[in-house]
mmCIF file of C-alpha atoms and ligand atoms in Angstrom:
data_model
loop_
_atom_site.group_PDB
_atom_site.id
_atom_site.type_symbol
_atom_site.label_atom_id
_atom_site.label_comp_id
_atom_site.label_asym_id
_atom_site.label_seq_id
_atom_site.Cartn_x
_atom_site.Cartn_y
_atom_site.Cartn_z
ATOM 1 C CA MET C 1 -40.618 43.898 -19.685
ATOM 2 C CA ALA C 2 -37.539 41.869 -19.632
ATOM 3 C CA VAL C 3 -37.830 39.539 -23.052
ATOM 4 C CA ILE C 4 -37.817 36.493 -21.114
ATOM 5 C CA ASP C 5 -41.056 37.362 -19.063
ATOM 6 C CA GLN C 6 -42.402 38.116 -22.741
ATOM 7 C CA ILE C 7 -40.896 34.836 -24.165
ATOM 8 C CA PHE C 8 -42.887 33.273 -21.377
ATOM 9 C CA ASP C 9 -45.890 35.549 -21.627
ATOM 10 C CA LEU C 10 -46.131 34.450 -25.054
ATOM 11 C CA PHE C 11 -46.082 30.835 -24.679
ATOM 12 C CA ASN C 12 -47.930 30.818 -21.205
ATOM 13 C CA HIS C 13 -51.505 33.381 -23.170
ATOM 14 C CA HIS C 14 -51.161 32.810 -26.573
ATOM 15 C CA GLY C 15 -49.954 28.991 -26.953
ATOM 16 C CA GLY C 16 -52.711 27.530 -25.217
ATOM 17 C CA SER C 17 -54.697 27.499 -29.470
ATOM 18 C CA LEU C 18 -53.353 23.486 -31.166
ATOM 19 C CA TYR C 19 -49.775 23.361 -33.044
ATOM 20 C CA PHE C 20 -50.876 23.113 -36.991
ATOM 21 C CA GLY C 21 -52.990 19.708 -37.134
ATOM 22 C CA GLU C 22 -51.635 18.146 -34.856
ATOM 23 C CA GLN C 23 -53.360 17.123 -30.561
ATOM 24 C CA VAL C 24 -50.240 19.250 -28.330
ATOM 25 C CA THR C 25 -51.240 22.924 -28.241
ATOM 26 C CA GLU C 26 -48.459 25.494 -29.267
ATOM 27 C CA THR C 27 -46.950 25.721 -25.353
ATOM 28 C CA GLU C 28 -47.209 22.023 -25.494
ATOM 29 C CA HIS C 29 -45.304 21.527 -28.717
ATOM 30 C CA ALA C 30 -42.095 23.591 -27.521
ATOM 31 C CA LEU C 31 -42.134 22.587 -23.450
ATOM 32 C CA GLN C 32 -41.642 18.761 -25.296
ATOM 33 C CA ALA C 33 -39.136 19.728 -27.557
ATOM 34 C CA ALA C 34 -36.785 21.643 -25.314
ATOM 35 C CA TYR C 35 -37.094 18.830 -22.987
ATOM 36 C CA LEU C 36 -36.061 16.551 -25.600
ATOM 37 C CA ALA C 37 -32.680 18.761 -26.203
ATOM 38 C CA LYS C 38 -32.168 18.557 -22.849
ATOM 39 C CA GLN C 39 -32.276 15.140 -22.131
ATOM 40 C CA ALA C 40 -30.120 13.998 -25.224
ATOM 41 C CA GLY C 41 -27.596 16.645 -23.099
ATOM 42 C CA ALA C 42 -28.172 19.147 -25.598
ATOM 43 C CA SER C 43 -25.479 22.850 -25.031
ATOM 44 C CA ASN C 44 -27.961 25.536 -23.915
ATOM 45 C CA GLU C 45 -28.076 27.223 -27.341
ATOM 46 C CA LEU C 46 -29.892 24.287 -29.281
ATOM 47 C CA ILE C 47 -32.089 23.610 -25.631
ATOM 48 C CA ALA C 48 -33.077 27.746 -26.724
ATOM 49 C CA GLY C 49 -33.676 27.198 -30.115
ATOM 50 C CA ALA C 50 -35.764 23.799 -29.192
ATOM 51 C CA LEU C 51 -37.709 25.942 -27.221
ATOM 52 C CA LEU C 52 -37.710 28.584 -28.961
ATOM 53 C CA HIS C 53 -38.948 27.436 -33.127
ATOM 54 C CA ASP C 54 -41.348 28.618 -33.222
ATOM 55 C CA ILE C 55 -42.092 31.301 -31.326
ATOM 56 C CA GLY C 56 -43.014 32.951 -35.035
ATOM 57 C CA HIS C 57 -46.199 31.167 -34.355
ATOM 58 C CA LEU C 58 -47.092 32.953 -30.885
ATOM 59 C CA LEU C 59 -46.183 36.421 -32.528
ATOM 60 C CA HIS C 60 -48.590 36.574 -35.509
ATOM 61 C CA GLY C 61 -51.275 38.905 -35.433
ATOM 62 C CA LEU C 62 -49.755 40.210 -32.027
ATOM 63 C CA GLY C 63 -49.719 43.573 -34.388
ATOM 64 C CA GLU C 64 -46.940 45.819 -34.597
ATOM 65 C CA ASP C 65 -42.681 44.158 -33.901
ATOM 66 C CA VAL C 66 -43.635 41.607 -36.337
ATOM 67 C CA ALA C 67 -45.739 43.863 -39.731
ATOM 68 C CA GLN C 68 -42.093 46.574 -39.070
ATOM 69 C CA HIS C 69 -39.925 44.092 -39.671
ATOM 70 C CA GLY C 70 -42.117 43.804 -43.510
ATOM 71 C CA ILE C 71 -42.195 39.854 -42.666
ATOM 72 C CA ASP C 72 -44.561 37.422 -45.196
ATOM 73 C CA GLY C 73 -45.730 35.162 -42.274
ATOM 74 C CA LYS C 74 -42.759 32.983 -43.102
ATOM 75 C CA HIS C 75 -43.299 32.086 -39.439
ATOM 76 C CA GLU C 76 -39.452 30.616 -39.123
ATOM 77 C CA ASP C 77 -38.621 34.499 -40.128
ATOM 78 C CA VAL C 78 -40.599 36.283 -37.730
ATOM 79 C CA GLY C 79 -39.612 34.029 -35.191
ATOM 80 C CA SER C 80 -35.912 35.228 -35.731
ATOM 81 C CA ALA C 81 -35.849 38.611 -36.558
ATOM 82 C CA TRP C 82 -38.340 39.252 -33.272
ATOM 83 C CA LEU C 83 -35.726 37.213 -31.312
ATOM 84 C CA GLN C 84 -32.200 38.597 -32.958
ATOM 85 C CA ARG C 85 -32.721 41.468 -30.548
ATOM 86 C CA TRP C 86 -30.936 39.763 -27.750
ATOM 87 C CA PHE C 87 -30.778 35.816 -28.691
ATOM 88 C CA PRO C 88 -27.203 35.051 -30.396
ATOM 89 C CA VAL C 89 -27.073 34.004 -33.907
ATOM 90 C CA ALA C 90 -25.816 30.036 -32.392
ATOM 91 C CA VAL C 91 -30.548 30.430 -30.568
ATOM 92 C CA LEU C 92 -31.738 32.105 -34.374
ATOM 93 C CA ASP C 93 -30.461 30.001 -37.101
ATOM 94 C CA CYS C 94 -31.904 27.417 -34.845
ATOM 95 C CA VAL C 95 -34.904 29.337 -35.088
ATOM 96 C CA ARG C 96 -34.638 30.460 -39.408
ATOM 97 C CA LEU C 97 -33.284 27.899 -40.415
ATOM 98 C CA HIS C 98 -35.996 25.142 -39.145
ATOM 99 C CA VAL C 99 -37.933 24.447 -41.923
ATOM 100 C CA ASP C 100 -35.064 23.623 -44.397
ATOM 101 C CA ALA C 101 -34.307 21.560 -42.347
ATOM 102 C CA LYS C 102 -36.810 19.415 -43.318
ATOM 103 C CA ARG C 103 -36.536 19.676 -47.141
ATOM 104 C CA TYR C 104 -32.563 19.047 -46.525
ATOM 105 C CA LEU C 105 -34.025 15.792 -44.272
ATOM 106 C CA THR C 106 -36.586 15.003 -46.265
ATOM 107 C CA ALA C 107 -34.244 15.114 -48.637
ATOM 108 C CA THR C 108 -31.280 12.954 -47.932
ATOM 109 C CA GLU C 109 -32.704 10.642 -45.154
ATOM 110 C CA PRO C 110 -34.706 8.079 -45.864
ATOM 111 C CA GLY C 111 -37.507 7.040 -44.094
ATOM 112 C CA TYR C 112 -37.713 10.760 -42.789
ATOM 113 C CA LEU C 113 -40.349 11.697 -45.104
ATOM 114 C CA ALA C 114 -42.340 8.899 -44.277
ATOM 115 C CA ASP C 115 -41.889 9.105 -40.350
ATOM 116 C CA LEU C 116 -43.189 13.043 -40.268
ATOM 117 C CA SER C 117 -46.434 13.623 -38.876
ATOM 118 C CA GLU C 118 -49.674 14.245 -41.850
ATOM 119 C CA ALA C 119 -49.338 17.496 -40.949
ATOM 120 C CA SER C 120 -45.562 17.883 -40.823
ATOM 121 C CA ARG C 121 -46.405 16.601 -44.730
ATOM 122 C CA GLN C 122 -48.508 18.516 -45.964
ATOM 123 C CA SER C 123 -47.297 22.326 -44.481
ATOM 124 C CA LEU C 124 -43.898 20.211 -46.660
ATOM 125 C CA ALA C 125 -45.008 21.100 -50.050
ATOM 126 C CA LEU C 126 -45.616 24.488 -48.632
ATOM 127 C CA GLN C 127 -42.828 25.007 -47.363
ATOM 128 C CA GLY C 128 -41.554 24.347 -50.926
ATOM 129 C CA GLY C 129 -41.164 20.605 -51.015
ATOM 130 C CA PRO C 130 -37.998 18.032 -50.154
ATOM 131 C CA PHE C 131 -34.487 20.574 -51.198
ATOM 132 C CA THR C 132 -33.331 19.203 -54.770
ATOM 133 C CA PRO C 133 -29.832 17.849 -54.610
ATOM 134 C CA GLU C 134 -28.368 21.282 -56.046
ATOM 135 C CA GLU C 135 -29.953 22.797 -52.708
ATOM 136 C CA VAL C 136 -28.268 20.855 -50.823
ATOM 137 C CA LEU C 137 -25.820 21.235 -51.305
ATOM 138 C CA ALA C 138 -26.116 24.867 -50.950
ATOM 139 C CA PHE C 139 -27.973 25.100 -47.537
ATOM 140 C CA GLU C 140 -24.398 22.861 -46.369
ATOM 141 C CA ALA C 141 -22.372 26.091 -47.873
ATOM 142 C CA ARG C 142 -24.228 28.885 -47.001
ATOM 143 C CA GLU C 143 -25.871 27.933 -43.441
ATOM 144 C CA PRO C 144 -22.442 27.237 -40.962
ATOM 145 C CA ASN C 145 -24.798 26.599 -38.047
ATOM 146 C CA TYR C 146 -26.909 24.173 -40.636
ATOM 147 C CA LEU C 147 -25.870 20.553 -38.108
ATOM 148 C CA ALA C 148 -27.870 21.956 -35.338
ATOM 149 C CA ALA C 149 -30.762 23.176 -36.889
ATOM 150 C CA LEU C 150 -30.687 19.207 -38.216
ATOM 151 C CA GLN C 151 -31.079 18.341 -34.573
ATOM 152 C CA VAL C 152 -33.366 20.671 -33.125
ATOM 153 C CA ARG C 153 -35.489 19.768 -36.859
ATOM 154 C CA ARG C 154 -35.394 17.033 -35.331
ATOM 155 C CA TRP C 155 -36.645 17.400 -31.579
ATOM 156 C CA ASP C 156 -39.441 19.195 -33.314
ATOM 157 C CA ASP C 157 -40.720 16.124 -35.360
ATOM 158 C CA GLU C 158 -40.339 13.473 -31.965
ATOM 159 C CA ALA C 159 -42.189 16.901 -29.663
ATOM 160 C CA LYS C 160 -45.899 16.501 -31.023
ATOM 161 C CA VAL C 161 -47.081 13.091 -28.018
ATOM 162 C CA VAL C 162 -49.684 14.078 -26.211
ATOM 163 C CA GLY C 163 -50.835 13.452 -23.564
ATOM 164 C CA LEU C 164 -46.916 13.339 -21.955
ATOM 165 C CA GLN C 165 -45.504 15.592 -19.047
ATOM 166 C CA VAL C 166 -43.070 18.151 -19.086
ATOM 167 C CA PRO C 167 -41.188 20.980 -16.693
ATOM 168 C CA PRO C 168 -42.838 23.852 -17.852
ATOM 169 C CA VAL C 169 -41.780 27.341 -19.802
ATOM 170 C CA GLU C 170 -40.162 28.726 -15.878
ATOM 171 C CA HIS C 171 -37.442 25.262 -15.942
ATOM 172 C CA TYR C 172 -36.203 27.270 -19.288
ATOM 173 C CA ARG C 173 -35.002 30.492 -16.591
ATOM 174 C CA PRO C 174 -31.611 29.955 -16.412
ATOM 175 C CA VAL C 175 -31.111 28.630 -20.250
ATOM 176 C CA LEU C 176 -32.401 31.217 -21.956
ATOM 177 C CA GLU C 177 -30.602 33.730 -19.424
ATOM 178 C CA SER C 178 -26.870 31.777 -20.438
ATOM 179 C CA VAL C 179 -27.398 32.649 -24.005
ATOM 180 C CA LEU C 180 -28.937 35.844 -23.938
ATOM 181 C CA LEU C 181 -26.724 38.420 -25.961
ATOM 182 C CA ALA C 182 -25.167 40.097 -23.271
HETATM 183 FE FE1 FE2 K 1 -42.485 22.624 -34.170
#
């Protein structure tokens, strides 16, 4: 199966459970994040990054591939590792860095932490908490695509609206096709 169909299959058949501690499903969350990116006039790489940022959650338990990568279950790493065969770094970094982006924003932006959902604040602690000032500087220096990851993070945080009507996964086929590696 071509990768875009595999991705749609994941959303359509494995994305129906609630997004950790929130009142929307994984698929609803992904579709809202992608929609926010599109509404903001973002590049196709960022729209794809928003759609796919939590794909690692859907891959958990699906077996072989994920285990072969020898990854410890961090969903951002599971997702970006799985996607890297098909997508460019500009997309992968949105996925790989979206947890670090939360740690960055909680450290640098007054009020960001208070606006996070309860579940997102709880997971922050498990993910290492806010960056230290040294970690902020290191992140900026190490990650050339960090600003894109921060942007995706903001759509991620907003993409938890119960009952919001947004386009279905198939709507994003042209976006994904446009960013696929040759
Ligand atoms: Fe998310």
